[in-house]
Amino acid sequence: MTTDLDGTPVDLDRAQEALDGSRWLWTFDHTDAGEPLMLRLDAHGQPALPLSVVYRDHGPLTPVPQPTTAAMYRQVLEAA
Protein backbone atom coordinates (compact mmCIF):
# COMPACT_ATOMS: atom_id res chain seq x y z
CA MET A 1 0.00 0.00 0.00
CA THR A 2 1.24 3.47 -0.83
CA THR A 3 0.17 6.63 0.93
CA ASP A 4 0.92 10.27 0.23
CA LEU A 5 2.65 12.56 2.73
CA ASP A 6 3.02 16.21 1.69
CA GLY A 7 3.04 15.16 -1.97
CA THR A 8 5.65 12.44 -1.41
CA PRO A 9 4.56 8.82 -1.91
CA VAL A 10 5.46 6.43 0.94
CA ASP A 11 5.44 2.68 0.21
CA LEU A 12 3.99 1.22 3.40
CA ASP A 13 4.74 -2.35 2.29
CA ARG A 14 8.46 -1.75 2.90
CA ALA A 15 10.44 -0.74 5.96
CA GLN A 16 11.31 2.96 5.89
CA GLU A 17 14.46 4.67 7.13
CA ALA A 18 14.24 8.21 8.49
CA LEU A 19 16.88 10.88 8.10
CA ASP A 20 18.11 10.26 11.67
CA GLY A 21 18.76 6.57 10.86
CA SER A 22 15.76 5.14 12.68
CA ARG A 23 13.78 2.45 10.84
CA TRP A 24 10.01 2.27 10.78
CA LEU A 25 7.40 -0.25 9.69
CA TRP A 26 3.68 0.20 9.13
CA THR A 27 1.58 -1.63 11.74
CA PHE A 28 -1.37 -2.14 9.33
CA ASP A 29 -3.39 0.11 11.66
CA HIS A 30 -4.59 3.68 11.20
CA THR A 31 -5.47 6.56 13.49
CA ASP A 32 -9.09 7.64 13.78
CA ALA A 33 -8.29 10.21 11.08
CA GLY A 34 -7.06 7.46 8.74
CA GLU A 35 -3.34 8.14 9.09
CA PRO A 36 -1.01 5.09 9.03
CA LEU A 37 0.57 4.12 12.36
CA MET A 38 4.31 3.40 12.24
CA LEU A 39 6.36 1.34 14.68
CA ARG A 40 10.06 1.97 15.27
CA LEU A 41 11.91 -1.29 14.65
CA ASP A 42 14.70 -0.78 17.21
CA ALA A 43 12.62 0.62 20.08
CA HIS A 44 10.82 -2.12 21.98
CA GLY A 45 7.80 -1.18 24.04
CA GLN A 46 7.29 2.25 22.49
CA PRO A 47 3.85 3.06 21.06
CA ALA A 48 3.20 3.33 17.35
CA LEU A 49 3.25 6.87 15.97
CA PRO A 50 1.27 8.47 13.14
CA LEU A 51 3.23 8.77 9.92
CA SER A 52 3.18 12.59 10.04
CA VAL A 53 4.72 12.56 13.55
CA VAL A 54 7.51 10.22 12.39
CA TYR A 55 8.17 12.51 9.46
CA ARG A 56 8.14 15.66 11.62
CA ASP A 57 10.29 14.29 14.47
CA HIS A 58 12.71 12.00 12.60
CA GLY A 59 12.96 13.47 9.10
CA PRO A 60 12.00 12.36 5.61
CA LEU A 61 11.56 8.65 4.97
CA THR A 62 13.16 6.51 2.28
CA PRO A 63 12.50 2.81 1.64
CA VAL A 64 15.08 0.41 3.02
CA PRO A 65 16.85 -1.29 0.07
CA GLN A 66 15.76 -4.86 -0.59
CA PRO A 67 18.21 -7.53 -1.71
CA THR A 68 18.07 -8.70 -5.31
CA THR A 69 16.65 -12.21 -5.55
CA ALA A 70 17.55 -14.98 -7.98
CA ALA A 71 14.06 -14.65 -9.46
CA MET A 72 14.75 -11.00 -10.29
CA TYR A 73 18.02 -11.90 -12.01
CA ARG A 74 16.28 -14.66 -13.96
CA GLN A 75 13.50 -12.29 -15.07
CA VAL A 76 16.03 -9.76 -16.41
CA LEU A 77 18.10 -12.41 -18.19
CA GLU A 78 15.04 -14.00 -19.80
CA ALA A 79 13.82 -10.62 -21.04
CA ALA A 80 17.07 -9.92 -22.90
PDB file of N, CA and C in Angstrom:
ATOM      1  N   MET A   1       0.844  -1.171   0.000  1.00  0.00           N
ATOM      2  CA  MET A   1       0.000   0.000   0.000  1.00  0.00           C
ATOM      3  C   MET A   1       0.891   1.237   0.000  1.00  0.00           C
ATOM      4  N   THR A   2       0.505   2.213  -0.775  1.00  0.00           N
ATOM      5  CA  THR A   2       1.245   3.471  -0.831  1.00  0.00           C
ATOM      6  C   THR A   2       0.343   4.593  -0.330  1.00  0.00           C
ATOM      7  N   THR A   3       0.908   5.466   0.454  1.00  0.00           N
ATOM      8  CA  THR A   3       0.173   6.633   0.929  1.00  0.00           C
ATOM      9  C   THR A   3       0.942   7.876   0.521  1.00  0.00           C
ATOM     10  N   ASP A   4       0.316   9.010   0.633  1.00  0.00           N
ATOM     11  CA  ASP A   4       0.919  10.267   0.227  1.00  0.00           C
ATOM     12  C   ASP A   4       1.128  11.152   1.450  1.00  0.00           C
ATOM     13  N   LEU A   5       2.335  11.681   1.607  1.00  0.00           N
ATOM     14  CA  LEU A   5       2.648  12.562   2.727  1.00  0.00           C
ATOM     15  C   LEU A   5       3.275  13.832   2.176  1.00  0.00           C
ATOM     16  N   ASP A   6       2.538  14.924   2.223  1.00  0.00           N
ATOM     17  CA  ASP A   6       3.015  16.212   1.690  1.00  0.00           C
ATOM     18  C   ASP A   6       3.457  16.098   0.229  1.00  0.00           C
ATOM     19  N   GLY A   7       2.721  15.324  -0.554  1.00  0.00           N
ATOM     20  CA  GLY A   7       3.045  15.163  -1.966  1.00  0.00           C
ATOM     21  C   GLY A   7       4.100  14.116  -2.259  1.00  0.00           C
ATOM     22  N   THR A   8       4.631  13.471  -1.233  1.00  0.00           N
ATOM     23  CA  THR A   8       5.649  12.439  -1.407  1.00  0.00           C
ATOM     24  C   THR A   8       5.034  11.069  -1.157  1.00  0.00           C
ATOM     25  N   PRO A   9       5.112  10.152  -2.139  1.00  0.00           N
ATOM     26  CA  PRO A   9       4.559   8.820  -1.907  1.00  0.00           C
ATOM     27  C   PRO A   9       5.424   8.031  -0.922  1.00  0.00           C
ATOM     28  N   VAL A  10       4.775   7.289  -0.037  1.00  0.00           N
ATOM     29  CA  VAL A  10       5.464   6.433   0.936  1.00  0.00           C
ATOM     30  C   VAL A  10       4.931   5.016   0.741  1.00  0.00           C
ATOM     31  N   ASP A  11       5.818   4.080   0.407  1.00  0.00           N
ATOM     32  CA  ASP A  11       5.445   2.681   0.209  1.00  0.00           C
ATOM     33  C   ASP A  11       5.377   2.000   1.575  1.00  0.00           C
ATOM     34  N   LEU A  12       4.167   1.790   2.064  1.00  0.00           N
ATOM     35  CA  LEU A  12       3.989   1.224   3.399  1.00  0.00           C
ATOM     36  C   LEU A  12       4.280  -0.273   3.448  1.00  0.00           C
ATOM     37  N   ASP A  13       4.442  -0.920   2.310  1.00  0.00           N
ATOM     38  CA  ASP A  13       4.743  -2.353   2.289  1.00  0.00           C
ATOM     39  C   ASP A  13       6.221  -2.632   2.556  1.00  0.00           C
ATOM     40  N   ARG A  14       7.026  -1.590   2.644  1.00  0.00           N
ATOM     41  CA  ARG A  14       8.462  -1.749   2.896  1.00  0.00           C
ATOM     42  C   ARG A  14       8.844  -1.006   4.163  1.00  0.00           C
ATOM     43  N   ALA A  15       9.894  -1.479   4.810  1.00  0.00           N
ATOM     44  CA  ALA A  15      10.441  -0.745   5.956  1.00  0.00           C
ATOM     45  C   ALA A  15      10.979   0.585   5.438  1.00  0.00           C
ATOM     46  N   GLN A  16      10.860   1.614   6.262  1.00  0.00           N
ATOM     47  CA  GLN A  16      11.307   2.956   5.892  1.00  0.00           C
ATOM     48  C   GLN A  16      12.406   3.406   6.839  1.00  0.00           C
ATOM     49  N   GLU A  17      13.393   4.114   6.301  1.00  0.00           N
ATOM     50  CA  GLU A  17      14.462   4.669   7.134  1.00  0.00           C
ATOM     51  C   GLU A  17      14.339   6.179   7.136  1.00  0.00           C
ATOM     52  N   ALA A  18      14.342   6.755   8.338  1.00  0.00           N
ATOM     53  CA  ALA A  18      14.242   8.211   8.488  1.00  0.00           C
ATOM     54  C   ALA A  18      15.621   8.839   8.374  1.00  0.00           C
ATOM     55  N   LEU A  19      15.636  10.136   8.237  1.00  0.00           N
ATOM     56  CA  LEU A  19      16.881  10.880   8.097  1.00  0.00           C
ATOM     57  C   LEU A  19      17.818  10.669   9.283  1.00  0.00           C
ATOM     58  N   ASP A  20      17.272  10.462  10.479  1.00  0.00           N
ATOM     59  CA  ASP A  20      18.107  10.258  11.667  1.00  0.00           C
ATOM     60  C   ASP A  20      18.601   8.816  11.811  1.00  0.00           C
ATOM     61  N   GLY A  21      18.291   7.947  10.839  1.00  0.00           N
ATOM     62  CA  GLY A  21      18.765   6.568  10.861  1.00  0.00           C
ATOM     63  C   GLY A  21      17.808   5.580  11.493  1.00  0.00           C
ATOM     64  N   SER A  22      16.731   6.056  12.082  1.00  0.00           N
ATOM     65  CA  SER A  22      15.758   5.143  12.676  1.00  0.00           C
ATOM     66  C   SER A  22      14.956   4.462  11.566  1.00  0.00           C
ATOM     67  N   ARG A  23      14.552   3.214  11.826  1.00  0.00           N
ATOM     68  CA  ARG A  23      13.784   2.445  10.842  1.00  0.00           C
ATOM     69  C   ARG A  23      12.382   2.207  11.358  1.00  0.00           C
ATOM     70  N   TRP A  24      11.416   2.313  10.443  1.00  0.00           N
ATOM     71  CA  TRP A  24      10.009   2.273  10.781  1.00  0.00           C
ATOM     72  C   TRP A  24       9.264   1.298   9.885  1.00  0.00           C
ATOM     73  N   LEU A  25       8.230   0.696  10.437  1.00  0.00           N
ATOM     74  CA  LEU A  25       7.402  -0.249   9.691  1.00  0.00           C
ATOM     75  C   LEU A  25       5.939   0.039   9.992  1.00  0.00           C
ATOM     76  N   TRP A  26       5.111  -0.023   8.971  1.00  0.00           N
ATOM     77  CA  TRP A  26       3.677   0.202   9.128  1.00  0.00           C
ATOM     78  C   TRP A  26       3.066  -0.939   9.929  1.00  0.00           C
ATOM     79  N   THR A  27       2.193  -0.630  10.867  1.00  0.00           N
ATOM     80  CA  THR A  27       1.575  -1.634  11.740  1.00  0.00           C
ATOM     81  C   THR A  27       0.308  -2.230  11.143  1.00  0.00           C
ATOM     82  N   PHE A  28      -0.111  -1.771   9.981  1.00  0.00           N
ATOM     83  CA  PHE A  28      -1.374  -2.145   9.334  1.00  0.00           C
ATOM     84  C   PHE A  28      -2.571  -1.536  10.049  1.00  0.00           C
ATOM     85  N   ASP A  29      -2.336  -0.605  10.965  1.00  0.00           N
ATOM     86  CA  ASP A  29      -3.393   0.112  11.662  1.00  0.00           C
ATOM     87  C   ASP A  29      -3.356   1.571  11.245  1.00  0.00           C
ATOM     88  N   HIS A  30      -4.465   2.257  11.516  1.00  0.00           N
ATOM     89  CA  HIS A  30      -4.590   3.675  11.202  1.00  0.00           C
ATOM     90  C   HIS A  30      -5.128   4.418  12.417  1.00  0.00           C
ATOM     91  N   THR A  31      -4.866   5.710  12.468  1.00  0.00           N
ATOM     92  CA  THR A  31      -5.468   6.564  13.491  1.00  0.00           C
ATOM     93  C   THR A  31      -6.944   6.738  13.155  1.00  0.00           C
ATOM     94  N   ASP A  32      -7.675   7.360  14.038  1.00  0.00           N
ATOM     95  CA  ASP A  32      -9.087   7.645  13.776  1.00  0.00           C
ATOM     96  C   ASP A  32      -9.262   8.527  12.543  1.00  0.00           C
ATOM     97  N   ALA A  33      -8.257   9.330  12.248  1.00  0.00           N
ATOM     98  CA  ALA A  33      -8.294  10.215  11.077  1.00  0.00           C
ATOM     99  C   ALA A  33      -7.848   9.504   9.798  1.00  0.00           C
ATOM    100  N   GLY A  34      -7.465   8.227   9.907  1.00  0.00           N
ATOM    101  CA  GLY A  34      -7.063   7.457   8.741  1.00  0.00           C
ATOM    102  C   GLY A  34      -5.591   7.512   8.416  1.00  0.00           C
ATOM    103  N   GLU A  35      -4.786   8.040   9.325  1.00  0.00           N
ATOM    104  CA  GLU A  35      -3.342   8.138   9.091  1.00  0.00           C
ATOM    105  C   GLU A  35      -2.651   6.836   9.500  1.00  0.00           C
ATOM    106  N   PRO A  36      -1.714   6.323   8.680  1.00  0.00           N
ATOM    107  CA  PRO A  36      -1.006   5.088   9.026  1.00  0.00           C
ATOM    108  C   PRO A  36      -0.220   5.230  10.328  1.00  0.00           C
ATOM    109  N   LEU A  37      -0.221   4.159  11.130  1.00  0.00           N
ATOM    110  CA  LEU A  37       0.568   4.118  12.362  1.00  0.00           C
ATOM    111  C   LEU A  37       1.862   3.360  12.084  1.00  0.00           C
ATOM    112  N   MET A  38       2.982   3.967  12.497  1.00  0.00           N
ATOM    113  CA  MET A  38       4.307   3.404  12.238  1.00  0.00           C
ATOM    114  C   MET A  38       4.954   2.983  13.558  1.00  0.00           C
ATOM    115  N   LEU A  39       5.679   1.872  13.514  1.00  0.00           N
ATOM    116  CA  LEU A  39       6.361   1.344  14.682  1.00  0.00           C
ATOM    117  C   LEU A  39       7.860   1.381  14.436  1.00  0.00           C
ATOM    118  N   ARG A  40       8.594   1.924  15.394  1.00  0.00           N
ATOM    119  CA  ARG A  40      10.059   1.973  15.273  1.00  0.00           C
ATOM    120  C   ARG A  40      10.614   0.576  15.522  1.00  0.00           C
ATOM    121  N   LEU A  41      11.431   0.090  14.593  1.00  0.00           N
ATOM    122  CA  LEU A  41      11.911  -1.285  14.655  1.00  0.00           C
ATOM    123  C   LEU A  41      12.900  -1.552  15.778  1.00  0.00           C
ATOM    124  N   ASP A  42      13.668  -0.548  16.194  1.00  0.00           N
ATOM    125  CA  ASP A  42      14.696  -0.783  17.213  1.00  0.00           C
ATOM    126  C   ASP A  42      14.297  -0.286  18.597  1.00  0.00           C
ATOM    127  N   ALA A  43      13.056   0.092  18.788  1.00  0.00           N
ATOM    128  CA  ALA A  43      12.616   0.621  20.083  1.00  0.00           C
ATOM    129  C   ALA A  43      11.480  -0.230  20.620  1.00  0.00           C
ATOM    130  N   HIS A  44      11.817  -1.188  21.448  1.00  0.00           N
ATOM    131  CA  HIS A  44      10.824  -2.117  21.981  1.00  0.00           C
ATOM    132  C   HIS A  44       9.989  -1.446  23.069  1.00  0.00           C
ATOM    133  N   GLY A  45       8.695  -1.686  23.015  1.00  0.00           N
ATOM    134  CA  GLY A  45       7.804  -1.176  24.040  1.00  0.00           C
ATOM    135  C   GLY A  45       7.296   0.242  23.806  1.00  0.00           C
ATOM    136  N   GLN A  46       7.777   0.906  22.772  1.00  0.00           N
ATOM    137  CA  GLN A  46       7.290   2.247  22.492  1.00  0.00           C
ATOM    138  C   GLN A  46       6.023   2.157  21.651  1.00  0.00           C
ATOM    139  N   PRO A  47       5.103   3.103  21.836  1.00  0.00           N
ATOM    140  CA  PRO A  47       3.852   3.055  21.064  1.00  0.00           C
ATOM    141  C   PRO A  47       4.076   3.410  19.595  1.00  0.00           C
ATOM    142  N   ALA A  48       3.170   2.964  18.760  1.00  0.00           N
ATOM    143  CA  ALA A  48       3.202   3.326  17.346  1.00  0.00           C
ATOM    144  C   ALA A  48       2.855   4.805  17.205  1.00  0.00           C
ATOM    145  N   LEU A  49       3.465   5.445  16.206  1.00  0.00           N
ATOM    146  CA  LEU A  49       3.249   6.871  15.967  1.00  0.00           C
ATOM    147  C   LEU A  49       2.622   7.080  14.599  1.00  0.00           C
ATOM    148  N   PRO A  50       1.800   8.126  14.465  1.00  0.00           N
ATOM    149  CA  PRO A  50       1.269   8.469  13.141  1.00  0.00           C
ATOM    150  C   PRO A  50       2.411   8.822  12.187  1.00  0.00           C
ATOM    151  N   LEU A  51       2.208   8.537  10.935  1.00  0.00           N
ATOM    152  CA  LEU A  51       3.228   8.774   9.917  1.00  0.00           C
ATOM    153  C   LEU A  51       3.698  10.229   9.907  1.00  0.00           C
ATOM    154  N   SER A  52       2.788  11.175  10.057  1.00  0.00           N
ATOM    155  CA  SER A  52       3.180  12.589  10.036  1.00  0.00           C
ATOM    156  C   SER A  52       4.079  12.950  11.217  1.00  0.00           C
ATOM    157  N   VAL A  53       3.884  12.301  12.365  1.00  0.00           N
ATOM    158  CA  VAL A  53       4.717  12.558  13.545  1.00  0.00           C
ATOM    159  C   VAL A  53       6.120  11.991  13.315  1.00  0.00           C
ATOM    160  N   VAL A  54       6.197  10.805  12.725  1.00  0.00           N
ATOM    161  CA  VAL A  54       7.508  10.216  12.395  1.00  0.00           C
ATOM    162  C   VAL A  54       8.255  11.154  11.451  1.00  0.00           C
ATOM    163  N   TYR A  55       7.559  11.620  10.435  1.00  0.00           N
ATOM    164  CA  TYR A  55       8.174  12.514   9.457  1.00  0.00           C
ATOM    165  C   TYR A  55       8.641  13.814  10.111  1.00  0.00           C
ATOM    166  N   ARG A  56       7.809  14.393  10.965  1.00  0.00           N
ATOM    167  CA  ARG A  56       8.142  15.662  11.621  1.00  0.00           C
ATOM    168  C   ARG A  56       9.311  15.515  12.601  1.00  0.00           C
ATOM    169  N   ASP A  57       9.297  14.444  13.398  1.00  0.00           N
ATOM    170  CA  ASP A  57      10.291  14.291  14.465  1.00  0.00           C
ATOM    171  C   ASP A  57      11.586  13.606  14.031  1.00  0.00           C
ATOM    172  N   HIS A  58      11.534  12.798  12.974  1.00  0.00           N
ATOM    173  CA  HIS A  58      12.706  12.004  12.595  1.00  0.00           C
ATOM    174  C   HIS A  58      13.233  12.292  11.193  1.00  0.00           C
ATOM    175  N   GLY A  59      12.510  13.085  10.436  1.00  0.00           N
ATOM    176  CA  GLY A  59      12.963  13.473   9.103  1.00  0.00           C
ATOM    177  C   GLY A  59      12.302  12.676   8.002  1.00  0.00           C
ATOM    178  N   PRO A  60      12.587  13.053   6.759  1.00  0.00           N
ATOM    179  CA  PRO A  60      12.001  12.361   5.612  1.00  0.00           C
ATOM    180  C   PRO A  60      12.313  10.871   5.621  1.00  0.00           C
ATOM    181  N   LEU A  61      11.427  10.101   5.015  1.00  0.00           N
ATOM    182  CA  LEU A  61      11.565   8.646   4.973  1.00  0.00           C
ATOM    183  C   LEU A  61      11.957   8.175   3.581  1.00  0.00           C
ATOM    184  N   THR A  62      12.821   7.173   3.535  1.00  0.00           N
ATOM    185  CA  THR A  62      13.165   6.506   2.283  1.00  0.00           C
ATOM    186  C   THR A  62      13.041   5.011   2.504  1.00  0.00           C
ATOM    187  N   PRO A  63      12.629   4.260   1.473  1.00  0.00           N
ATOM    188  CA  PRO A  63      12.500   2.815   1.636  1.00  0.00           C
ATOM    189  C   PRO A  63      13.859   2.157   1.884  1.00  0.00           C
ATOM    190  N   VAL A  64      13.866   1.176   2.756  1.00  0.00           N
ATOM    191  CA  VAL A  64      15.085   0.409   3.015  1.00  0.00           C
ATOM    192  C   VAL A  64      15.344  -0.477   1.794  1.00  0.00           C
ATOM    193  N   PRO A  65      16.556  -0.475   1.249  1.00  0.00           N
ATOM    194  CA  PRO A  65      16.846  -1.293   0.070  1.00  0.00           C
ATOM    195  C   PRO A  65      16.558  -2.770   0.337  1.00  0.00           C
ATOM    196  N   GLN A  66      16.031  -3.429  -0.690  1.00  0.00           N
ATOM    197  CA  GLN A  66      15.755  -4.859  -0.594  1.00  0.00           C
ATOM    198  C   GLN A  66      16.796  -5.606  -1.411  1.00  0.00           C
ATOM    199  N   PRO A  67      17.225  -6.771  -0.952  1.00  0.00           N
ATOM    200  CA  PRO A  67      18.215  -7.529  -1.706  1.00  0.00           C
ATOM    201  C   PRO A  67      17.627  -8.044  -3.024  1.00  0.00           C
ATOM    202  N   THR A  68      18.482  -8.148  -4.017  1.00  0.00           N
ATOM    203  CA  THR A  68      18.065  -8.696  -5.305  1.00  0.00           C
ATOM    204  C   THR A  68      17.978 -10.214  -5.194  1.00  0.00           C
ATOM    205  N   THR A  69      16.866 -10.770  -5.639  1.00  0.00           N
ATOM    206  CA  THR A  69      16.654 -12.214  -5.550  1.00  0.00           C
ATOM    207  C   THR A  69      17.062 -12.895  -6.851  1.00  0.00           C
ATOM    208  N   ALA A  70      17.232 -14.199  -6.783  1.00  0.00           N
ATOM    209  CA  ALA A  70      17.546 -14.985  -7.979  1.00  0.00           C
ATOM    210  C   ALA A  70      16.425 -14.863  -9.005  1.00  0.00           C
ATOM    211  N   ALA A  71      15.192 -14.783  -8.538  1.00  0.00           N
ATOM    212  CA  ALA A  71      14.062 -14.650  -9.458  1.00  0.00           C
ATOM    213  C   ALA A  71      14.144 -13.342 -10.235  1.00  0.00           C
ATOM    214  N   MET A  72      14.604 -12.276  -9.596  1.00  0.00           N
ATOM    215  CA  MET A  72      14.752 -11.000 -10.289  1.00  0.00           C
ATOM    216  C   MET A  72      15.827 -11.095 -11.374  1.00  0.00           C
ATOM    217  N   TYR A  73      16.958 -11.708 -11.024  1.00  0.00           N
ATOM    218  CA  TYR A  73      18.022 -11.900 -12.011  1.00  0.00           C
ATOM    219  C   TYR A  73      17.507 -12.719 -13.192  1.00  0.00           C
ATOM    220  N   ARG A  74      16.800 -13.776 -12.919  1.00  0.00           N
ATOM    221  CA  ARG A  74      16.275 -14.660 -13.957  1.00  0.00           C
ATOM    222  C   ARG A  74      15.323 -13.883 -14.874  1.00  0.00           C
ATOM    223  N   GLN A  75      14.458 -13.060 -14.295  1.00  0.00           N
ATOM    224  CA  GLN A  75      13.500 -12.286 -15.074  1.00  0.00           C
ATOM    225  C   GLN A  75      14.214 -11.331 -16.030  1.00  0.00           C
ATOM    226  N   VAL A  76      15.278 -10.682 -15.567  1.00  0.00           N
ATOM    227  CA  VAL A  76      16.033  -9.763 -16.406  1.00  0.00           C
ATOM    228  C   VAL A  76      16.749 -10.524 -17.525  1.00  0.00           C
ATOM    229  N   LEU A  77      17.360 -11.649 -17.187  1.00  0.00           N
ATOM    230  CA  LEU A  77      18.096 -12.409 -18.193  1.00  0.00           C
ATOM    231  C   LEU A  77      17.172 -13.006 -19.245  1.00  0.00           C
ATOM    232  N   GLU A  78      15.987 -13.419 -18.850  1.00  0.00           N
ATOM    233  CA  GLU A  78      15.041 -14.000 -19.803  1.00  0.00           C
ATOM    234  C   GLU A  78      14.431 -12.932 -20.705  1.00  0.00           C
ATOM    235  N   ALA A  79      14.383 -11.705 -20.243  1.00  0.00           N
ATOM    236  CA  ALA A  79      13.817 -10.621 -21.042  1.00  0.00           C
ATOM    237  C   ALA A  79      14.781 -10.150 -22.132  1.00  0.00           C
ATOM    238  N   ALA A  80      16.052 -10.416 -21.949  1.00  0.00           N
ATOM    239  CA  ALA A  80      17.070  -9.921 -22.899  1.00  0.00           C
ATOM    240  C   ALA A  80      17.092 -10.711 -24.179  1.00  0.00           C
TER     241      ALA A  80
END
